[in-house]
mmCIF file of C-alpha atoms in Angstrom:
data_model
loop_
_atom_site.group_PDB
_atom_site.id
_atom_site.type_symbol
_atom_site.label_atom_id
_atom_site.label_comp_id
_atom_site.label_asym_id
_atom_site.label_seq_id
_atom_site.Cartn_x
_atom_site.Cartn_y
_atom_site.Cartn_z
ATOM 1 C CA MET O 1 -8.149 -8.400 -6.174
ATOM 2 C CA LEU O 2 -9.324 -6.607 -3.043
ATOM 3 C CA VAL O 3 -10.886 -3.877 -5.199
ATOM 4 C CA CYS O 4 -12.840 -6.476 -7.162
ATOM 5 C CA LEU O 5 -13.980 -8.125 -3.958
ATOM 6 C CA GLY O 6 -15.105 -4.755 -2.653
ATOM 7 C CA LEU O 7 -17.229 -4.168 -5.762
ATOM 8 C CA ILE O 8 -18.913 -7.555 -5.370
ATOM 9 C CA CYS O 9 -19.352 -7.460 -1.613
ATOM 10 C CA PRO O 10 -18.376 -4.353 0.393
ATOM 11 C CA ALA O 11 -17.712 -6.439 3.505
ATOM 12 C CA ALA O 12 -15.420 -8.912 1.726
ATOM 13 C CA PRO O 13 -12.103 -6.998 2.061
ATOM 14 C CA THR O 14 -12.288 -7.058 5.859
ATOM 15 C CA PRO O 15 -12.215 -10.863 6.374
ATOM 16 C CA VAL O 16 -9.706 -11.193 3.505
ATOM 17 C CA CYS O 17 -7.388 -8.676 5.163
ATOM 18 C CA LEU O 18 -7.836 -10.395 8.531
ATOM 19 C CA GLY O 19 -6.819 -13.675 6.897
ATOM 20 C CA LEU O 20 -3.778 -12.077 5.287
ATOM 21 C CA ALA O 21 -2.824 -10.526 8.615
ATOM 22 C CA ALA O 22 -2.897 -13.973 10.239
ATOM 23 C CA VAL O 23 -0.671 -15.362 7.466
ATOM 24 C CA PHE O 24 1.816 -12.508 7.812
ATOM 25 C CA LEU O 25 1.837 -12.940 11.599
ATOM 26 C CA LEU O 26 2.726 -16.618 11.251
ATOM 27 C CA ALA O 27 5.464 -15.723 8.754
ATOM 28 C CA PHE O 28 6.833 -13.126 11.168
ATOM 29 C CA LEU O 29 6.844 -15.585 14.080
ATOM 30 C CA ARG O 30 8.632 -18.174 11.959
ATOM 31 C CA GLY O 31 11.224 -15.608 10.928
ATOM 32 C CA GLU O 32 11.777 -14.557 14.522
ATOM 33 C CA ALA O 33 12.286 -18.181 15.524
ATOM 34 C CA THR O 34 14.805 -18.999 12.779
ATOM 35 C CA SER O 35 16.569 -15.739 11.854
ATOM 36 C CA SER O 36 19.889 -14.585 13.314
ATOM 37 C CA ALA O 37 18.814 -10.923 13.020
ATOM 38 C CA VAL O 38 15.549 -10.742 14.965
ATOM 39 C CA LEU O 39 13.381 -7.700 15.657
ATOM 40 C CA VAL O 40 12.495 -8.807 19.193
ATOM 41 C CA GLU O 41 15.453 -9.799 21.336
ATOM 42 C CA PRO O 42 15.273 -13.292 22.899
ATOM 43 C CA VAL O 43 15.547 -11.785 26.384
ATOM 44 C CA LEU O 44 12.317 -9.887 25.754
ATOM 45 C CA ARG O 45 10.511 -12.941 24.426
ATOM 46 C CA ARG O 46 11.463 -14.772 27.625
ATOM 47 C CA THR O 47 10.245 -11.968 29.923
ATOM 48 C CA ARG O 48 7.036 -13.168 31.533
ATOM 49 C CA SER O 49 5.760 -9.759 32.587
ATOM 50 C CA LEU O 50 6.182 -8.384 29.067
ATOM 51 C CA ARG O 51 4.114 -11.214 27.595
ATOM 52 C CA THR O 52 1.431 -10.585 30.206
ATOM 53 C CA GLY O 53 1.538 -6.844 29.559
ATOM 54 C CA ALA O 54 1.252 -7.316 25.797
ATOM 55 C CA ALA O 55 -1.806 -9.523 26.265
ATOM 56 C CA ALA O 56 -3.301 -6.997 28.696
ATOM 57 C CA THR O 57 -2.801 -4.089 26.279
ATOM 58 C CA ALA O 58 -4.436 -6.117 23.510
ATOM 59 C CA LEU O 59 -7.442 -6.935 25.696
ATOM 60 C CA TYR O 60 -7.618 -3.312 26.841
ATOM 61 C CA MET O 61 -8.023 -2.164 23.235
ATOM 62 C CA ALA O 62 -10.507 -4.975 22.570
ATOM 63 C CA SER O 63 -12.665 -3.740 25.468
ATOM 64 C CA VAL O 64 -12.747 -0.161 26.788
ATOM 65 C CA GLY O 65 -10.184 0.970 24.225
ATOM 66 C CA SER O 66 -12.851 0.523 21.541
ATOM 67 C CA GLU O 67 -15.714 1.887 23.654
ATOM 68 C CA PHE O 68 -15.432 5.372 22.151
ATOM 69 C CA TYR O 69 -15.924 3.963 18.661
ATOM 70 C CA LEU O 70 -19.037 2.019 19.636
ATOM 71 C CA LEU O 71 -20.510 4.854 21.686
ATOM 72 C CA THR O 72 -20.067 7.362 18.877
ATOM 73 C CA LEU O 73 -21.993 5.123 16.489
ATOM 74 C CA LEU O 74 -24.637 4.293 19.094
ATOM 75 C CA LEU O 75 -25.301 7.892 20.070
ATOM 76 C CA GLN O 76 -25.277 9.449 16.616
ATOM 77 C CA SER O 77 -26.466 6.670 14.320
ATOM 78 C CA LEU O 78 -29.052 4.948 16.516
ATOM 79 C CA LYS O 79 -30.109 7.518 19.105
ATOM 80 C CA GLY O 80 -29.948 10.572 16.853
ATOM 81 C CA TYR O 81 -27.571 12.700 18.947
ATOM 82 C CA THR O 82 -25.996 15.654 17.187
ATOM 83 C CA PRO O 83 -22.159 15.806 17.203
ATOM 84 C CA LEU O 84 -22.292 18.405 19.989
ATOM 85 C CA GLU O 85 -24.709 16.323 22.078
ATOM 86 C CA ALA O 86 -22.566 13.230 21.585
ATOM 87 C CA GLY O 87 -19.470 15.152 22.647
ATOM 88 C CA LEU O 88 -21.168 16.362 25.806
ATOM 89 C CA ALA O 89 -22.364 12.819 26.529
ATOM 90 C CA PHE O 90 -18.730 11.693 26.445
ATOM 91 C CA LEU O 91 -17.608 14.182 29.111
ATOM 92 C CA PRO O 92 -18.427 12.012 32.182
ATOM 93 C CA LEU O 93 -16.590 9.095 30.560
ATOM 94 C CA ALA O 94 -13.490 11.222 29.904
ATOM 95 C CA VAL O 95 -13.522 12.632 33.445
ATOM 96 C CA LEU O 96 -13.728 9.144 34.960
ATOM 97 C CA VAL O 97 -10.868 7.893 32.765
ATOM 98 C CA ALA O 98 -8.665 10.638 34.219
ATOM 99 C CA ALA O 99 -9.902 9.898 37.745
ATOM 100 C CA GLY O 100 -9.258 6.176 37.341
ATOM 101 C CA SER O 101 -5.730 6.790 36.088
ATOM 102 C CA THR O 102 -4.945 9.082 39.021
ATOM 103 C CA ALA O 103 -6.404 6.657 41.562
ATOM 104 C CA ALA O 104 -4.499 3.750 40.014
ATOM 105 C CA GLY O 105 -1.216 5.613 40.372
ATOM 106 C CA ARG O 106 -1.763 5.747 44.134
ATOM 107 C CA ALA O 107 -3.275 2.267 44.436
ATOM 108 C CA VAL O 108 -0.337 0.447 42.843
ATOM 109 C CA ARG O 109 1.861 1.630 45.706
ATOM 110 C CA ARG O 110 -0.419 -0.049 48.238
ATOM 111 C CA ALA O 111 -1.927 -3.062 46.476
ATOM 112 C CA GLY O 112 0.442 -3.631 43.559
ATOM 113 C CA PRO O 113 -0.197 -3.234 39.818
ATOM 114 C CA ALA O 114 -1.670 -6.717 39.330
ATOM 115 C CA ALA O 115 -4.463 -6.118 41.838
ATOM 116 C CA VAL O 116 -5.199 -2.730 40.266
ATOM 117 C CA LEU O 117 -5.303 -4.286 36.807
ATOM 118 C CA VAL O 118 -7.752 -6.971 37.970
ATOM 119 C CA ALA O 119 -9.981 -4.324 39.551
ATOM 120 C CA GLY O 120 -9.761 -2.137 36.457
ATOM 121 C CA PHE O 121 -10.808 -4.906 34.108
ATOM 122 C CA ALA O 122 -13.612 -5.934 36.500
ATOM 123 C CA LEU O 123 -15.021 -2.394 36.559
ATOM 124 C CA ALA O 124 -14.645 -2.126 32.798
ATOM 125 C CA ALA O 125 -16.505 -5.406 32.269
ATOM 126 C CA ALA O 126 -19.303 -4.288 34.611
ATOM 127 C CA GLY O 127 -19.669 -0.955 32.821
ATOM 128 C CA LEU O 128 -19.657 -2.476 29.330
ATOM 129 C CA LEU O 129 -22.153 -5.123 30.401
ATOM 130 C CA TRP O 130 -24.413 -2.394 31.795
ATOM 131 C CA LEU O 131 -24.261 -0.542 28.470
ATOM 132 C CA SER O 132 -25.053 -3.701 26.523
ATOM 133 C CA LEU O 133 -28.178 -4.305 28.615
ATOM 134 C CA ALA O 134 -29.370 -0.696 28.944
ATOM 135 C CA LEU O 135 -28.651 0.718 25.479
ATOM 136 C CA THR O 136 -32.295 0.426 24.424
ATOM 137 C CA GLY O 137 -33.395 2.882 27.133
ATOM 138 C CA ASP O 138 -34.290 6.468 26.317
ATOM 139 C CA SER O 139 -32.780 8.073 29.414
ATOM 140 C CA TYR O 140 -29.121 9.065 29.223
ATOM 141 C CA ALA O 141 -28.796 9.558 32.992
ATOM 142 C CA ALA O 142 -30.525 6.325 34.023
ATOM 143 C CA ASP O 143 -29.541 4.009 31.173
ATOM 144 C CA LEU O 144 -26.152 5.058 29.802
ATOM 145 C CA LEU O 145 -24.445 7.165 32.459
ATOM 146 C CA PRO O 146 -23.876 4.399 35.078
ATOM 147 C CA GLY O 147 -22.150 2.219 32.473
ATOM 148 C CA LEU O 148 -20.037 5.141 31.279
ATOM 149 C CA LEU O 149 -18.899 5.942 34.816
ATOM 150 C CA LEU O 150 -17.974 2.344 35.644
ATOM 151 C CA SER O 151 -16.197 1.625 32.380
ATOM 152 C CA GLY O 152 -14.454 5.015 32.414
ATOM 153 C CA PHE O 153 -12.937 4.514 35.864
ATOM 154 C CA GLY O 154 -11.889 0.986 34.919
ATOM 155 C CA HIS O 155 -10.396 2.324 31.698
ATOM 156 C CA GLY O 156 -8.096 4.691 33.587
ATOM 157 C CA ALA O 157 -7.022 2.012 36.068
ATOM 158 C CA ILE O 158 -6.205 -0.451 33.286
ATOM 159 C CA TYR O 159 -4.224 2.042 31.236
ATOM 160 C CA THR O 160 -1.916 2.950 34.120
ATOM 161 C CA SER O 161 -1.316 -0.538 35.512
ATOM 162 C CA MET O 162 -0.919 -2.505 32.259
ATOM 163 C CA PHE O 163 2.257 -0.641 31.291
ATOM 164 C CA ILE O 164 3.673 -1.006 34.796
ATOM 165 C CA ILE O 165 3.144 -4.766 34.649
ATOM 166 C CA GLY O 166 4.460 -5.028 31.092
ATOM 167 C CA THR O 167 7.843 -3.486 31.952
ATOM 168 C CA HIS O 168 8.029 -4.947 35.474
ATOM 169 C CA GLU O 169 10.739 -7.570 34.819
ATOM 170 C CA VAL O 170 12.365 -6.024 31.733
ATOM 171 C CA PRO O 171 16.100 -5.203 32.066
ATOM 172 C CA ALA O 172 16.845 -1.476 32.097
ATOM 173 C CA ALA O 173 18.651 -1.636 28.746
ATOM 174 C CA HIS O 174 15.500 -2.968 27.030
ATOM 175 C CA GLN O 175 12.848 -0.733 28.628
ATOM 176 C CA GLY O 176 12.419 1.411 25.506
ATOM 177 C CA THR O 177 11.939 -1.596 23.228
ATOM 178 C CA ALA O 178 9.535 -3.173 25.698
ATOM 179 C CA GLY O 179 7.419 -0.014 25.778
ATOM 180 C CA ALA O 180 7.339 0.027 21.982
ATOM 181 C CA LEU O 181 6.203 -3.603 21.901
ATOM 182 C CA LEU O 182 3.393 -2.866 24.339
ATOM 183 C CA THR O 183 2.247 0.083 22.238
ATOM 184 C CA THR O 184 2.412 -2.049 19.084
ATOM 185 C CA SER O 185 0.273 -4.723 20.728
ATOM 186 C CA GLN O 186 -2.208 -2.050 21.777
ATOM 187 C CA TYR O 187 -2.687 -0.541 18.330
ATOM 188 C CA LEU O 188 -2.657 -3.828 16.438
ATOM 189 C CA SER O 189 -5.439 -5.040 18.709
ATOM 190 C CA GLY O 190 -7.303 -1.783 18.181
ATOM 191 C CA ALA O 191 -7.213 -2.183 14.411
ATOM 192 C CA VAL O 192 -8.395 -5.797 14.540
ATOM 193 C CA THR O 193 -11.110 -4.997 17.088
ATOM 194 C CA VAL O 194 -12.545 -2.174 14.979
ATOM 195 C CA ALA O 195 -12.676 -4.541 12.004
ATOM 196 C CA VAL O 196 -14.463 -7.213 14.057
ATOM 197 C CA LEU O 197 -16.918 -4.712 15.525
ATOM 198 C CA THR O 198 -17.619 -3.265 12.088
ATOM 199 C CA LEU O 199 -18.468 -6.728 10.788
ATOM 200 C CA THR O 200 -20.630 -7.331 13.866
ATOM 201 C CA LEU O 201 -22.584 -4.096 13.428
ATOM 202 C CA GLY O 202 -23.084 -4.549 9.683
ATOM 203 C CA PRO O 203 -24.292 -1.849 7.281
ATOM 204 C CA ALA O 204 -27.470 -1.045 9.234
ATOM 205 C CA PRO O 205 -26.837 -1.695 12.938
ATOM 206 C CA ASP O 206 -29.831 -2.012 15.252
ATOM 207 C CA HIS O 207 -30.112 -2.478 19.014
ATOM 208 C CA GLY O 208 -29.453 -6.195 18.745
ATOM 209 C CA ARG O 209 -26.236 -5.741 16.800
ATOM 210 C CA PHE O 210 -25.024 -3.044 19.171
ATOM 211 C CA ARG O 211 -25.768 -5.322 22.112
ATOM 212 C CA THR O 212 -23.686 -8.082 20.526
ATOM 213 C CA ALA O 213 -20.831 -5.657 19.901
ATOM 214 C CA PHE O 214 -20.863 -4.421 23.502
ATOM 215 C CA LEU O 215 -20.997 -8.006 24.764
ATOM 216 C CA LEU O 216 -17.861 -8.776 22.732
ATOM 217 C CA THR O 217 -16.031 -5.907 24.428
ATOM 218 C CA THR O 218 -17.388 -7.108 27.786
ATOM 219 C CA ALA O 219 -15.945 -10.571 27.141
ATOM 220 C CA ALA O 220 -12.556 -9.038 26.294
ATOM 221 C CA ALA O 221 -12.571 -7.079 29.575
ATOM 222 C CA ALA O 222 -13.493 -10.211 31.529
ATOM 223 C CA ALA O 223 -10.662 -12.105 29.826
ATOM 224 C CA GLY O 224 -8.289 -9.305 30.824
ATOM 225 C CA GLY O 225 -9.319 -9.643 34.448
ATOM 226 C CA VAL O 226 -8.724 -13.403 34.383
ATOM 227 C CA LEU O 227 -5.333 -12.893 32.731
ATOM 228 C CA ALA O 228 -4.259 -10.314 35.303
ATOM 229 C CA ALA O 229 -5.326 -12.527 38.209
ATOM 230 C CA TRP O 230 -3.627 -15.611 36.774
ATOM 231 C CA ARG O 231 -0.348 -14.106 35.542
ATOM 232 C CA ARG O 232 0.733 -12.039 38.517
ATOM 233 C CA PRO O 233 4.315 -10.772 38.083
ATOM 234 C CA ALA O 234 7.143 -11.818 40.355
ATOM 235 C CA PRO O 235 7.848 -9.610 43.388
ATOM 236 C CA GLN O 236 9.916 -6.495 42.652
ATOM 237 C CA PRO O 237 12.456 -4.938 45.003
ATOM 238 C CA ALA O 238 10.982 -2.378 47.394
ATOM 239 C CA GLY O 239 10.425 0.969 45.748
ATOM 240 C CA GLY O 240 10.656 -0.409 42.218
ATOM 241 C CA THR O 241 6.945 -0.649 41.587
ATOM 242 C CA ALA O 242 6.249 2.756 43.075
ATOM 243 C CA LYS O 243 8.934 4.376 40.944
ATOM 244 C CA CYS O 244 7.646 2.665 37.809
ATOM 245 C CA ALA O 245 4.089 3.664 38.670
ATOM 246 C CA SER O 246 5.098 7.286 39.090
ATOM 247 C CA ASN O 247 6.851 7.320 35.720
ATOM 248 C CA HIS O 248 3.922 5.818 33.872
ATOM 249 C CA VAL O 249 1.333 8.040 35.579
ATOM 250 C CA ARG O 250 3.316 11.078 34.455
ATOM 251 C CA SER O 251 3.607 9.713 30.906
ATOM 252 C CA ALA O 252 -0.113 8.880 30.804
ATOM 253 C CA GLY O 253 -0.957 12.386 31.924
#
């Protein structure tokens, strides 16, 4: 059926698959609510910080997590960069991601992971908004670079703090499962976001379509900032957050 739909309309399989994914998600949730042999333990479903972390990882992938995909298409398809030129254009972004992650590891010890996550999403939203407004410019340094630097630093701060928050209140015996759930949320969101952005860009994306796509990622980053500010985790015993931050900074590196 999907093959036939693809022959008639190349874009048709994407919304059909999104619809099927929603159906399967509802079936999974119903099974988890009624089955005696669940995949996600009830204690994890009741953990507030894990729910917040899962939402944050999803919004991370819906914002700066998908920035590399959009930038690659923008630089090579619309601006005519060669693969080498596009790779070099990504270098400042990659450097700032690493810098943001390192700075976040220190900042969570002083301000807490929730404050770092709010700041990370705010910087990411500012950088993505800049890119959406300046992508028509011809100057890489004046038009694209400021947005790349802002979003890159925010990217690193988000990545470090979202996992700290997600496992903040999880019992020690369930830390591994909680980490797996956060990663699952991250990559499921990434797959859905790429599908949505692909539909937004269409077969022949122009500046207007790219602006819409970047604005969608900006909205996701803004939603992440609101979520992080609203769902602050409960206080943790002294030293707990710092230890968790150190572990996740090492794993991110």
